[in-house]
mmCIF file of C-alpha atoms and ligand atoms in Angstrom:
data_model
loop_
_atom_site.group_PDB
_atom_site.id
_atom_site.type_symbol
_atom_site.label_atom_id
_atom_site.label_comp_id
_atom_site.label_asym_id
_atom_site.label_seq_id
_atom_site.Cartn_x
_atom_site.Cartn_y
_atom_site.Cartn_z
ATOM 1 C CA MET A 1 18.918 8.683 -25.298
ATOM 2 C CA GLY A 2 15.390 10.179 -23.845
ATOM 3 C CA GLY A 3 16.240 13.358 -22.129
ATOM 4 C CA PRO A 4 17.056 13.186 -18.516
ATOM 5 C CA GLU A 5 13.291 12.824 -17.005
ATOM 6 C CA ILE A 6 13.627 9.529 -18.880
ATOM 7 C CA GLU A 7 17.082 8.614 -17.101
ATOM 8 C CA HIS A 8 16.456 9.447 -13.908
ATOM 9 C CA LEU A 9 13.840 7.173 -13.925
ATOM 10 C CA ASN A 10 16.264 4.157 -15.017
ATOM 11 C CA SER A 11 18.923 4.686 -12.901
ATOM 12 C CA LEU A 12 16.104 4.606 -10.159
ATOM 13 C CA LEU A 13 14.292 1.562 -11.659
ATOM 14 C CA ALA A 14 17.640 0.418 -11.604
ATOM 15 C CA LYS A 15 17.765 -0.015 -7.883
ATOM 16 C CA LEU A 16 15.205 -2.210 -7.295
ATOM 17 C CA PRO A 17 15.791 -5.736 -6.584
ATOM 18 C CA GLY A 18 15.732 -8.168 -9.629
ATOM 19 C CA MET A 19 15.857 -5.331 -11.733
ATOM 20 C CA GLY A 20 19.539 -4.157 -14.047
ATOM 21 C CA PRO A 21 19.844 -1.816 -16.200
ATOM 22 C CA ARG A 22 18.362 -3.121 -18.447
ATOM 23 C CA SER A 23 15.155 -4.571 -17.258
ATOM 24 C CA ALA A 24 14.565 -1.103 -16.542
ATOM 25 C CA ARG A 25 15.220 -0.022 -19.402
ATOM 26 C CA ARG A 26 11.708 -2.172 -20.550
ATOM 27 C CA ALA A 27 10.027 -1.676 -17.240
ATOM 28 C CA ALA A 28 10.486 2.221 -17.404
ATOM 29 C CA LEU A 29 9.649 1.984 -21.307
ATOM 30 C CA LYS A 30 6.327 0.416 -20.343
ATOM 31 C CA LEU A 31 4.945 2.650 -18.304
ATOM 32 C CA LEU A 32 6.340 5.777 -20.540
ATOM 33 C CA GLN A 33 4.066 4.071 -23.579
ATOM 34 C CA GLN A 34 1.130 4.518 -20.771
ATOM 35 C CA PRO A 35 0.757 7.043 -18.627
ATOM 36 C CA ASP A 36 -2.355 6.873 -17.320
ATOM 37 C CA LYS A 37 -2.702 3.272 -17.574
ATOM 38 C CA ARG A 38 0.151 2.143 -16.110
ATOM 39 C CA MET A 39 2.552 5.290 -14.781
ATOM 40 C CA LEU A 40 0.650 7.728 -12.782
ATOM 41 C CA PRO A 41 -1.164 4.601 -10.776
ATOM 42 C CA LEU A 42 1.666 3.387 -9.620
ATOM 43 C CA ALA A 43 2.707 7.051 -8.755
ATOM 44 C CA VAL A 44 0.078 7.826 -6.458
ATOM 45 C CA ALA A 45 0.512 3.993 -5.360
ATOM 46 C CA LEU A 46 4.118 4.679 -4.121
ATOM 47 C CA ALA A 47 3.233 8.169 -3.220
ATOM 48 C CA GLU A 48 0.299 6.968 -0.964
ATOM 49 C CA ALA A 49 2.551 3.658 0.313
ATOM 50 C CA ALA A 50 5.615 6.376 1.194
ATOM 51 C CA ARG A 51 3.129 8.181 3.511
ATOM 52 C CA ALA A 52 1.062 5.525 5.227
ATOM 53 C CA VAL A 53 2.771 2.764 5.614
ATOM 54 C CA LYS A 54 5.339 2.176 8.841
ATOM 55 C CA THR A 55 6.870 -0.145 10.924
ATOM 56 C CA CYS A 56 4.583 -1.805 13.351
ATOM 57 C CA SER A 57 6.668 -1.244 16.703
ATOM 58 C CA VAL A 58 5.565 -4.020 18.411
ATOM 59 C CA CYS A 59 6.368 -6.731 15.675
ATOM 60 C CA GLY A 60 8.791 -5.469 12.994
ATOM 61 C CA ASN A 61 6.010 -5.448 10.322
ATOM 62 C CA LEU A 62 4.751 -2.839 7.997
ATOM 63 C CA ASP A 63 2.318 -1.621 7.833
ATOM 64 C CA ALA A 64 -0.069 1.227 7.784
ATOM 65 C CA THR A 65 -1.288 1.166 11.222
ATOM 66 C CA ASP A 66 0.888 0.964 14.389
ATOM 67 C CA PRO A 67 0.292 -1.854 16.009
ATOM 68 C CA CYS A 68 -0.189 -4.226 12.443
ATOM 69 C CA THR A 69 -3.209 -5.876 11.647
ATOM 70 C CA ILE A 70 -1.607 -9.034 12.992
ATOM 71 C CA CYS A 71 -0.618 -7.357 16.120
ATOM 72 C CA ALA A 72 -3.819 -6.496 16.939
ATOM 73 C CA ASP A 73 -6.117 -9.732 15.788
ATOM 74 C CA PRO A 74 -7.550 -11.049 18.060
ATOM 75 C CA HIS A 75 -7.896 -13.817 16.559
ATOM 76 C CA ARG A 76 -3.935 -14.469 16.397
ATOM 77 C CA ASP A 77 -2.593 -17.029 18.810
ATOM 78 C CA ARG A 78 -0.837 -15.049 21.144
ATOM 79 C CA SER A 79 0.677 -17.475 23.212
ATOM 80 C CA LEU A 80 2.990 -18.163 19.395
ATOM 81 C CA ILE A 81 5.567 -15.789 18.147
ATOM 82 C CA CYS A 82 7.533 -16.545 15.001
ATOM 83 C CA VAL A 83 11.164 -15.041 14.518
ATOM 84 C CA VAL A 84 11.917 -13.885 11.243
ATOM 85 C CA GLU A 85 14.652 -12.255 9.381
ATOM 86 C CA GLY A 86 12.770 -9.643 7.435
ATOM 87 C CA VAL A 87 8.705 -8.908 6.262
ATOM 88 C CA GLY A 88 9.408 -11.371 2.905
ATOM 89 C CA ASP A 89 9.519 -14.063 4.899
ATOM 90 C CA LEU A 90 6.682 -12.605 7.247
ATOM 91 C CA TRP A 91 4.322 -12.259 3.835
ATOM 92 C CA ALA A 92 6.142 -15.979 2.986
ATOM 93 C CA LEU A 93 4.072 -17.186 5.794
ATOM 94 C CA GLU A 94 1.147 -15.158 5.580
ATOM 95 C CA ARG A 95 0.559 -16.072 2.280
ATOM 96 C CA SER A 96 0.883 -19.743 2.704
ATOM 97 C CA THR A 97 -2.072 -19.743 5.499
ATOM 98 C CA VAL A 98 0.351 -22.506 7.841
ATOM 99 C CA TYR A 99 0.617 -20.381 10.806
ATOM 100 C CA ARG A 100 -1.880 -18.145 12.827
ATOM 101 C CA GLY A 101 0.518 -17.241 15.787
ATOM 102 C CA LEU A 102 1.964 -13.340 16.210
ATOM 103 C CA TYR A 103 5.804 -12.426 14.283
ATOM 104 C CA HIS A 104 8.832 -10.531 15.321
ATOM 105 C CA VAL A 105 10.613 -8.573 12.079
ATOM 106 C CA LEU A 106 14.636 -8.637 13.053
ATOM 107 C CA GLY A 107 15.714 -7.421 10.652
ATOM 108 C CA GLY A 108 18.307 -9.697 9.161
ATOM 109 C CA THR A 109 21.003 -11.668 11.423
ATOM 110 C CA LEU A 110 24.178 -11.542 12.909
ATOM 111 C CA SER A 111 26.591 -11.469 10.274
ATOM 112 C CA ALA A 112 30.507 -10.564 11.983
ATOM 113 C CA LEU A 113 30.710 -10.409 7.692
ATOM 114 C CA SER A 114 29.293 -7.691 6.935
ATOM 115 C CA GLY A 115 29.186 -6.043 10.418
ATOM 116 C CA VAL A 116 26.172 -6.683 11.680
ATOM 117 C CA GLY A 117 25.656 -7.170 15.633
ATOM 118 C CA PRO A 118 22.627 -7.346 18.276
ATOM 119 C CA GLU A 119 22.189 -3.681 18.624
ATOM 120 C CA ASP A 120 21.766 -3.359 14.521
ATOM 121 C CA LEU A 121 19.116 -5.829 15.440
ATOM 122 C CA ASN A 122 15.366 -5.790 16.641
ATOM 123 C CA VAL A 123 16.338 -7.618 19.354
ATOM 124 C CA GLU A 124 15.591 -5.491 22.478
ATOM 125 C CA THR A 125 11.653 -5.723 21.717
ATOM 126 C CA LEU A 126 11.509 -9.577 21.585
ATOM 127 C CA LEU A 127 13.136 -9.944 24.486
ATOM 128 C CA LYS A 128 10.569 -7.740 26.346
ATOM 129 C CA ARG A 129 7.970 -9.548 24.663
ATOM 130 C CA ALA A 130 9.573 -13.091 25.783
ATOM 131 C CA GLY A 131 9.383 -11.952 29.713
ATOM 132 C CA ALA A 132 6.108 -9.919 29.110
ATOM 133 C CA GLY A 133 4.026 -13.630 29.747
ATOM 134 C CA GLU A 134 1.908 -13.659 27.293
ATOM 135 C CA ALA A 135 3.829 -15.895 24.751
ATOM 136 C CA HIS A 136 4.655 -19.697 25.211
ATOM 137 C CA GLU A 137 6.883 -20.554 22.402
ATOM 138 C CA ILE A 138 8.979 -18.066 19.934
ATOM 139 C CA ILE A 139 9.989 -19.514 16.486
ATOM 140 C CA LEU A 140 13.295 -18.745 15.261
ATOM 141 C CA ALA A 141 12.233 -19.569 11.901
ATOM 142 C CA LEU A 142 15.585 -18.252 10.191
ATOM 143 C CA GLY A 143 17.015 -18.861 7.363
ATOM 144 C CA ALA A 144 19.360 -22.240 6.647
ATOM 145 C CA THR A 145 22.776 -20.523 6.546
ATOM 146 C CA VAL A 146 25.907 -20.114 8.528
ATOM 147 C CA ASP A 147 24.274 -16.301 9.871
ATOM 148 C CA GLY A 148 21.260 -17.901 10.343
ATOM 149 C CA ALA A 149 22.212 -20.783 12.528
ATOM 150 C CA THR A 150 25.028 -18.563 14.741
ATOM 151 C CA THR A 151 21.833 -15.990 14.991
ATOM 152 C CA ALA A 152 19.366 -19.310 16.161
ATOM 153 C CA HIS A 153 22.598 -20.426 18.785
ATOM 154 C CA TRP A 154 22.656 -16.722 20.023
ATOM 155 C CA LEU A 155 18.596 -15.974 20.523
ATOM 156 C CA SER A 156 17.920 -18.819 22.352
ATOM 157 C CA ASP A 157 20.739 -18.354 25.083
ATOM 158 C CA ARG A 158 19.688 -14.570 25.277
ATOM 159 C CA LEU A 159 15.815 -15.799 24.991
ATOM 160 C CA ARG A 160 16.389 -19.094 28.009
ATOM 161 C CA PRO A 161 15.532 -16.568 30.791
ATOM 162 C CA SER A 162 12.793 -15.871 30.214
ATOM 163 C CA GLY A 163 11.044 -19.410 30.243
ATOM 164 C CA VAL A 164 9.784 -19.711 26.458
ATOM 165 C CA THR A 165 9.790 -22.577 24.663
ATOM 166 C CA VAL A 166 12.505 -21.954 22.418
ATOM 167 C CA THR A 167 11.743 -23.789 19.342
ATOM 168 C CA ARG A 168 13.638 -23.709 15.898
ATOM 169 C CA VAL A 169 11.877 -24.686 12.350
ATOM 170 C CA GLY A 170 12.841 -28.030 11.433
ATOM 171 C CA GLN A 171 13.269 -29.762 7.846
ATOM 172 C CA GLY A 172 12.658 -29.093 4.973
ATOM 173 C CA VAL A 173 14.211 -24.981 4.517
ATOM 174 C CA PRO A 174 17.390 -25.848 1.988
ATOM 175 C CA ILE A 175 20.989 -24.753 3.259
ATOM 176 C CA GLY A 176 21.706 -21.427 2.440
ATOM 177 C CA GLY A 177 17.975 -20.809 1.136
ATOM 178 C CA THR A 178 15.969 -17.987 3.161
ATOM 179 C CA LEU A 179 11.830 -18.517 4.386
ATOM 180 C CA GLU A 180 11.134 -16.026 1.348
ATOM 181 C CA GLY A 181 11.734 -18.510 -1.796
ATOM 182 C CA LEU A 182 9.788 -21.799 -0.122
ATOM 183 C CA ASP A 183 6.821 -23.235 -1.071
ATOM 184 C CA ASP A 184 3.627 -23.397 1.180
ATOM 185 C CA GLY A 185 3.780 -27.044 1.645
ATOM 186 C CA THR A 186 7.533 -27.088 2.298
ATOM 187 C CA LEU A 187 6.701 -23.699 4.714
ATOM 188 C CA ALA A 188 4.031 -25.857 6.781
ATOM 189 C CA ALA A 189 6.402 -28.962 6.958
ATOM 190 C CA ALA A 190 9.329 -26.827 8.111
ATOM 191 C CA LEU A 191 6.555 -25.200 11.073
ATOM 192 C CA ARG A 192 5.345 -28.865 11.826
ATOM 193 C CA GLY A 193 9.081 -30.351 12.127
ATOM 194 C CA ARG A 194 10.004 -27.583 15.242
ATOM 195 C CA ARG A 195 12.138 -28.696 17.424
ATOM 196 C CA SER A 196 13.736 -27.291 20.505
ATOM 197 C CA ALA A 197 16.252 -24.527 20.021
HETATM 198 ZN ZN1 ZN B 201 3.164 -5.758 14.276
#
């Protein structure tokens, strides 16, 4: 159906989060029917983003500059570092505008089941930042999952020698939930309700 070009497009789209074979075919059709209005601008945007966007060497965020816009912003509160699992969580907090400190993207959580160990996470740079003296509080904003809780415990043990205050986000993150899925009000409440880790 439609030749190898269309099949290739379908199979690439089907690999995106939230997409299955059926929604991929629908998306491909939409693009193919409006090549000038939808498909070419998307192709250009993808190529530009692939070329320009990199991982911030300080916090692990994605941005066209390194350090990223947040790390380089002189108006951010540099005494606060909020540790999140992924860039999606950082985006959720930024969208909600409840937080004006800095971030640190771990790149996941420790997981015995999936074989994720400390060496697979962005931990060493966090310990360096904690020891550098600028941060006074490190907020662990990890998901309310078993792995999230394990990772928070492990991190607070590792961070303790640096002398910074380590806190965890409070009530509001539903069990098994991630930050990314929360509405702005719940995120704000979770941040306000943070407690000593
Ligand atoms: Zn950064």
